Structure formats: structure tokens, C-alpha cells
Short mmCIF file of C-alpha atoms in Angstrom, two decimals:
data_model
loop_
_atom_site.label_atom_id
_atom_site.label_comp_id
_atom_site.label_asym_id
_atom_site.label_seq_id
_atom_site.Cartn_x
_atom_site.Cartn_y
_atom_site.Cartn_z
CA MET A 115 11.17 8.94 11.24
CA LYS A 116 9.13 7.38 13.79
CA ASN A 117 10.24 4.19 14.61
CA PRO A 118 7.78 0.98 14.68
CA LEU A 119 9.75 -1.19 16.57
CA GLU A 120 10.32 0.93 19.96
CA LYS A 121 6.23 2.06 20.29
CA MET A 122 5.99 -1.92 20.07
CA GLU A 123 8.47 -1.76 23.48
CA ALA A 124 6.44 1.03 25.16
CA TYR A 125 3.87 -1.54 25.17
CA VAL A 126 5.47 -4.57 26.06
CA ASN A 127 4.18 -4.91 30.01
CA TYR A 128 0.71 -4.48 29.04
CA TYR A 129 0.47 -7.50 26.22
CA SER A 130 -1.35 -10.34 26.68
CA ASP A 131 0.10 -13.26 25.47
CA THR A 132 -0.78 -13.19 22.40
CA ASP A 133 0.37 -9.99 22.13
CA ILE A 134 3.74 -11.44 23.52
CA LYS A 135 3.25 -13.84 20.35
CA ILE A 136 3.06 -11.60 17.93
CA TYR A 137 5.18 -8.81 19.38
CA GLU A 138 7.89 -11.78 19.31
CA LYS A 139 8.09 -12.38 15.78
CA ILE A 140 8.00 -9.24 14.69
CA LYS A 141 10.66 -8.11 16.05
CA SER A 142 12.37 -11.18 15.30
CA ASP A 143 11.83 -9.68 11.60
CA PRO A 144 10.48 -6.37 11.28
CA TYR A 145 11.32 -7.15 7.96
CA TYR A 146 8.83 -9.84 7.71
CA VAL A 147 5.44 -7.02 8.08
CA ILE A 148 6.39 -5.07 4.50
CA GLN A 149 6.47 -8.87 2.53
CA SER A 150 2.61 -10.08 4.01
CA GLY A 151 -0.61 -8.42 4.37
CA ILE A 152 -2.65 -9.59 7.73
CA VAL A 153 -3.56 -12.47 6.37
CA GLY A 154 -0.07 -14.14 6.16
CA LEU A 155 0.98 -12.37 9.17
CA ALA A 156 -1.28 -13.89 11.88
CA ASP A 157 -0.38 -17.22 10.03
CA TRP A 158 2.90 -16.40 11.00
CA CYS A 159 2.51 -15.42 14.66
CA SER A 160 -0.43 -18.51 14.46
CA VAL A 161 -2.76 -15.95 15.69
CA SER A 162 -6.16 -14.76 14.05
CA GLN A 163 -6.67 -11.75 12.27
CA PRO A 164 -7.57 -9.70 14.75
CA SER A 165 -5.36 -10.42 17.49
CA ILE A 166 -3.38 -8.55 14.76
CA THR A 167 -5.93 -6.05 14.55
CA ARG A 168 -6.20 -5.44 18.08
CA PHE A 169 -2.02 -5.48 18.48
CA CYS A 170 -1.46 -2.68 16.23
CA GLN A 171 -4.64 -0.62 17.54
CA LYS A 172 -3.11 -0.99 21.16
CA ILE A 173 0.21 0.72 20.12
CA GLY A 174 -1.18 3.57 18.79
CA TYR A 175 -2.25 2.35 15.16
CA SER A 176 -5.94 2.32 13.86
CA LYS A 177 -5.30 -0.62 11.81
CA PHE A 178 -2.44 -2.55 10.23
CA SER A 179 -2.02 -1.03 6.92
CA ASP A 180 -0.72 2.28 9.75
CA PHE A 181 1.38 -0.04 11.78
CA LYS A 182 2.64 -1.33 8.11
CA GLN A 183 3.48 1.46 6.38
CA GLU A 184 5.11 3.33 9.08
CA MET A 185 7.37 -0.37 9.31
CA TYR A 186 7.51 -0.38 5.69
CA LEU A 187 9.63 3.44 6.58
CA PHE A 188 11.72 2.36 8.80
CA VAL A 189 12.61 -1.30 7.12
CA LEU A 190 13.61 1.02 4.57
CA SER A 191 15.73 4.14 6.47
CA LYS A 192 17.25 1.63 8.40
CA GLU A 193 20.74 0.72 6.58
CA ASP A 194 21.45 -2.62 8.17
CA TYR A 195 17.99 -3.53 6.59
CA THR A 196 18.80 -2.72 3.14
CA GLU A 197 21.96 -4.32 3.39
CA ARG A 198 20.75 -7.15 3.11
CA SER A 199 21.21 -10.08 1.23
CA LEU A 200 21.06 -9.08 -2.41
CA LYS A 201 17.43 -11.10 -2.54
CA GLU A 202 15.95 -8.75 0.18
CA ASN A 203 17.33 -5.90 -1.58
CA THR A 204 16.13 -6.91 -5.03
CA PHE A 205 12.45 -7.85 -3.16
CA LEU A 206 12.28 -3.96 -1.59
CA ASN A 207 12.24 -2.41 -5.11
CA ASN A 208 10.12 -4.64 -6.61
CA PHE A 209 7.95 -4.54 -3.43
CA ILE A 210 8.34 -0.59 -4.54
CA GLN A 211 8.22 -0.87 -8.05
CA LEU A 212 5.19 -2.85 -7.56
CA GLY A 213 3.35 -0.56 -5.31
CA ASN A 214 3.41 2.54 -7.49
CA MET A 215 2.20 0.47 -10.22
CA THR A 216 -0.64 -1.07 -8.32
CA ASP A 217 -1.56 2.65 -7.61
CA GLU A 218 -1.66 4.19 -10.22
CA VAL A 219 -4.15 1.72 -11.84
CA LEU A 220 -6.79 1.91 -8.93
CA SER A 221 -7.11 5.28 -9.02
CA ILE A 222 -9.85 6.80 -6.89
CA ASP A 223 -11.82 7.03 -9.97
CA VAL A 224 -11.18 3.02 -10.81
CA LEU A 225 -11.96 2.40 -7.10
CA ASP A 226 -15.25 4.45 -6.83
CA ASP A 227 -16.43 2.95 -9.61
CA PHE A 228 -15.75 -1.17 -8.73
CA SER A 229 -16.98 0.07 -4.78
CA ASN A 230 -20.43 1.62 -6.54
CA ALA A 231 -21.02 -0.43 -9.18
CA LEU A 232 -20.46 -3.60 -5.98
CA LEU A 233 -23.14 -1.19 -3.70
CA GLN A 234 -26.26 -1.99 -6.48
CA HIS A 235 -26.20 -5.63 -5.55
CA GLN A 236 -28.66 -7.36 -2.90
CA SER A 237 -25.68 -10.34 -2.34
CA ILE A 238 -22.16 -10.69 -2.93
CA TYR A 239 -20.26 -13.62 -3.55
CA PHE A 240 -16.72 -13.88 -3.76
CA THR A 241 -14.65 -16.61 -5.10
CA GLY A 242 -11.47 -17.35 -6.32
CA ILE A 243 -8.45 -20.73 -6.35
CA VAL A 244 -5.96 -21.48 -3.74
CA GLU A 245 -4.53 -17.88 -2.03
CA SER A 246 -6.46 -15.47 -4.65
CA GLY A 247 -9.42 -17.85 -2.20
CA ILE A 248 -8.13 -15.67 0.59
CA VAL A 249 -8.86 -12.44 -0.33
CA GLY A 250 -12.14 -13.44 -1.16
CA ARG A 251 -12.91 -14.42 2.28
CA LEU A 252 -10.71 -11.47 3.84
CA LEU A 253 -13.15 -9.44 1.75
CA THR A 254 -16.72 -11.45 2.79
CA TYR A 255 -15.82 -11.18 6.58
CA LYS A 256 -14.69 -6.97 6.77
CA LEU A 257 -17.87 -6.14 4.09
CA ARG A 258 -20.09 -8.26 6.30
CA ARG A 259 -18.84 -6.28 9.09
CA PHE A 260 -20.56 -2.91 6.80
CA GLY A 261 -24.35 -4.44 6.70
CA LEU A 262 -23.71 -6.29 3.42
CA LYS A 263 -24.94 -9.67 2.57
CA CYS A 264 -21.39 -11.19 1.35
CA PHE A 265 -20.90 -15.07 0.65
CA PHE A 266 -17.61 -16.55 -0.16
CA VAL A 267 -18.18 -19.29 -2.71
CA GLU A 268 -15.58 -21.90 -3.65
CA PRO A 269 -14.80 -22.48 -7.77
CA THR A 270 -16.43 -26.25 -7.21
CA GLU A 271 -19.79 -24.75 -5.79
CA LEU A 272 -19.96 -22.19 -8.65
CA ASN A 273 -21.90 -23.90 -10.92
CA ASP A 274 -24.75 -24.08 -8.25
CA THR A 275 -25.50 -20.66 -8.17
CA VAL A 276 -26.87 -20.68 -11.76
CA PHE A 277 -29.59 -22.65 -10.23
CA PHE A 278 -30.66 -19.76 -6.92
CA SER A 279 -29.43 -16.79 -8.48
CA GLN A 280 -31.53 -13.38 -8.70
CA PRO A 281 -30.52 -10.34 -10.91
CA THR A 282 -29.26 -8.54 -7.52
CA ASP A 283 -26.90 -11.24 -7.18
CA LEU A 284 -23.20 -10.73 -8.58
CA ILE A 285 -19.87 -13.28 -7.88
CA VAL A 286 -17.02 -11.25 -7.74
CA ILE A 287 -13.87 -13.22 -8.82
CA PHE A 288 -10.06 -13.53 -8.66
CA SER A 289 -8.10 -14.93 -11.13
CA ALA A 290 -4.24 -14.26 -11.54
CA ARG A 291 -4.51 -15.52 -14.68
CA GLY A 292 -8.32 -14.78 -15.30
CA PRO A 293 -11.24 -18.19 -15.70
CA VAL A 294 -9.26 -19.40 -18.79
CA LYS A 295 -9.87 -23.03 -21.01
CA GLY A 296 -8.42 -26.33 -18.05
CA ASN A 297 -8.99 -24.53 -13.94
CA ILE A 298 -12.84 -24.50 -12.04
CA LEU A 299 -13.22 -21.08 -12.86
CA GLY A 300 -12.63 -21.34 -17.33
CA GLU A 301 -15.61 -24.05 -16.52
CA PHE A 302 -17.66 -21.78 -14.82
CA MET A 303 -17.54 -19.43 -17.01
CA LYS A 304 -18.52 -21.59 -20.63
CA ARG A 305 -21.94 -21.64 -18.44
CA SER A 306 -21.87 -17.79 -16.56
CA ASP A 307 -24.87 -17.25 -19.39
CA ARG A 308 -27.44 -19.75 -16.98
CA PHE A 309 -25.74 -17.23 -14.15
CA ASN A 310 -28.80 -14.41 -13.61
CA GLY A 311 -26.89 -11.69 -11.71
CA GLU A 312 -23.27 -10.24 -12.63
CA ILE A 313 -19.87 -11.17 -12.50
CA PHE A 314 -16.78 -8.83 -11.76
CA LEU A 315 -13.56 -10.49 -12.46
CA VAL A 316 -10.00 -8.74 -10.41
CA THR A 317 -7.45 -10.55 -12.46
CA MET A 318 -3.52 -9.66 -13.94
CA ASN A 319 -4.57 -11.30 -17.02
CA SER A 320 -4.97 -8.93 -19.77
CA GLU A 321 -5.53 -11.19 -22.38
CA TYR A 322 -8.94 -12.72 -20.98
CA ARG A 323 -12.14 -11.53 -22.50
CA ASN A 324 -15.25 -12.99 -21.83
CA ASN A 325 -18.91 -11.74 -23.18
CA SER A 326 -20.61 -12.45 -19.60
CA ILE A 327 -17.81 -10.27 -17.13
CA SER A 328 -19.10 -6.96 -16.76
CA LYS A 329 -16.39 -5.32 -15.14
CA LYS A 330 -13.34 -5.71 -14.94
CA ILE A 331 -10.13 -5.20 -12.93
CA LEU A 332 -6.52 -5.26 -14.50
CA LEU A 333 -3.63 -5.21 -12.09
CA PRO A 334 0.04 -5.02 -13.18
CA ASN A 335 1.13 -8.50 -14.22
CA LEU A 336 3.83 -10.15 -11.46
CA ALA A 337 6.03 -12.16 -14.41
CA THR A 338 8.82 -9.75 -13.22
CA PHE A 339 8.70 -9.38 -9.45
CA HIS A 340 8.72 -13.59 -8.87
CA THR A 341 6.03 -12.59 -6.01
CA SER A 342 2.56 -14.08 -5.48
CA PRO A 343 0.04 -12.60 -7.05
CA ASN A 344 -1.70 -12.37 -2.78
CA LEU A 345 0.00 -9.73 -2.34
CA VAL A 346 -1.33 -7.60 -5.13
CA PHE A 347 -4.99 -8.98 -4.71
CA GLN A 348 -4.42 -8.52 -1.17
CA TYR A 349 -3.39 -4.43 -1.81
CA PHE A 350 -6.51 -4.28 -4.14
CA ALA A 351 -9.30 -5.50 -0.88
CA GLU A 352 -7.72 -2.85 1.16
CA LYS A 353 -7.56 -0.45 -0.66
CA LEU A 354 -11.64 -1.64 -2.01
CA ILE A 355 -13.38 -1.54 1.87
CA ASN A 356 -11.48 2.04 2.69
CA ASN A 357 -13.40 2.97 -0.60
CA ILE A 358 -16.28 1.52 0.27
CA ALA A 359 -16.23 2.81 3.97
CA LYS A 360 -16.04 6.36 2.75
CA ASN A 361 -19.13 5.87 0.03
CA ILE A 362 -21.50 4.28 2.67
CA GLN A 363 -21.00 7.02 5.29
#
């Protein structure tokens, strides 16, 4: 079993001040790495997301997800971590189960279909409320690096898109409950027939239906896991980014 903590130690003499901040935080609680995505880890370390990526590359990983996977396997194998409190053990078991469930949903065919459909659009608008919006911002930033024309739209500004939307435009909504009555996204969907492009939805609500939604990804419901939907949304985002990178090569 490779030890990512030893890898961090091996490069400590080459760290910048920012690297030291990341190193000290991770060393204080390696378990935190497997609980968070790159957004959450960067916030916890009080650094930028690119700083996390550069740190991972400096210690021998091509990207954060590779570092996280190796840390996950390492933490799982260590008795002193796996015998933590019952609450942490429960989280770890839930994490494993949730990851397996998500992988079952996000098959290669599903990701290929979603990626190819997304790439057919000239302009892509991501949106989501609060934590769900973080994933939309992440995808906006990542996909722009592939040359895609992406934007993040605040839910409160969604209605404005009907005034300038084109048939080649796409809105991708991240919402655990879906754009239901009573939230801002639900208000937009009441007028969605005025949006000239397509609307995709990534949700955990199997009951949500709307004729304006042309494509939907249904992720595992988190009701029994007592964790943030953002965890699964981020996992989906990372898999989608990797799939798009493969398809545009």
C-alpha cells in the first residue's frame, strides 16, 4: 500500500509557503481529504483550487482525484483511522456505498451520452443554488480550459436568459430536489418554454418531471447518508470532465 503521507514528507524541503499550509492541514487530519472535493479541501486549507492541484502534482500525482484515491485506500487500510469513532466509521461505510451507487449510475454509456449532447451546444450555462452552484462554477472553469464557451448563471438571473438565448444554447441545472415549486429554479421552469435552447438537469429527485427537460441525470438519493449533495455532484463533475477530455482529444 502506497503511503501518500510519506510522499508529502519526501518533498517537504521543496515546498512553497502555500504548499506548507496544505501539507500541515492534510497531515493534521488525512481523513479530511477523503471527505471533500477539491473545492472543500481548498477552502479548508485557505488556498486556491489551483494551489491544491499544483501541490498534488509536486508530490507525484497528475491530479487531485488521483491523490484522493490513494489517500482513501491508505486511510481505509490503517487500523488507527478505521477504528475511529462510530460516527466516522459510519461515514466511511456510507462513502464506500455511495461511491459504488454513483458509479453504477454513471456508466460509460451514460457519461458519453451526456458529454456528447453537451458538446453539441455553442454556449453552456451552468446554474445551481448554494452548494449545488459550487459544482456549476467548477465546471464552468474547467470546461473553459477545453475551449468551451461556458458561463455560470446565478439562479436569480436565469429568467434573463430568455431574452438572449439561441437554439444552440444549453442550461445545465444542478439541484438535489429539482426545480420544484417554492425555489428560484422552479420559478424559472414555469417560463422555461420561452428559453430557446435546451435544458439539462442533474438531480436526486426521481419524481421530478418537466417537459422542458431534454436530458436528465438521476444521481443516488442521499436521504440515508446524512451528507451534502455536493459530495455526489462533485464526483459527477470530475467524471464528466474526464469524459469530455477523452471525447475532444
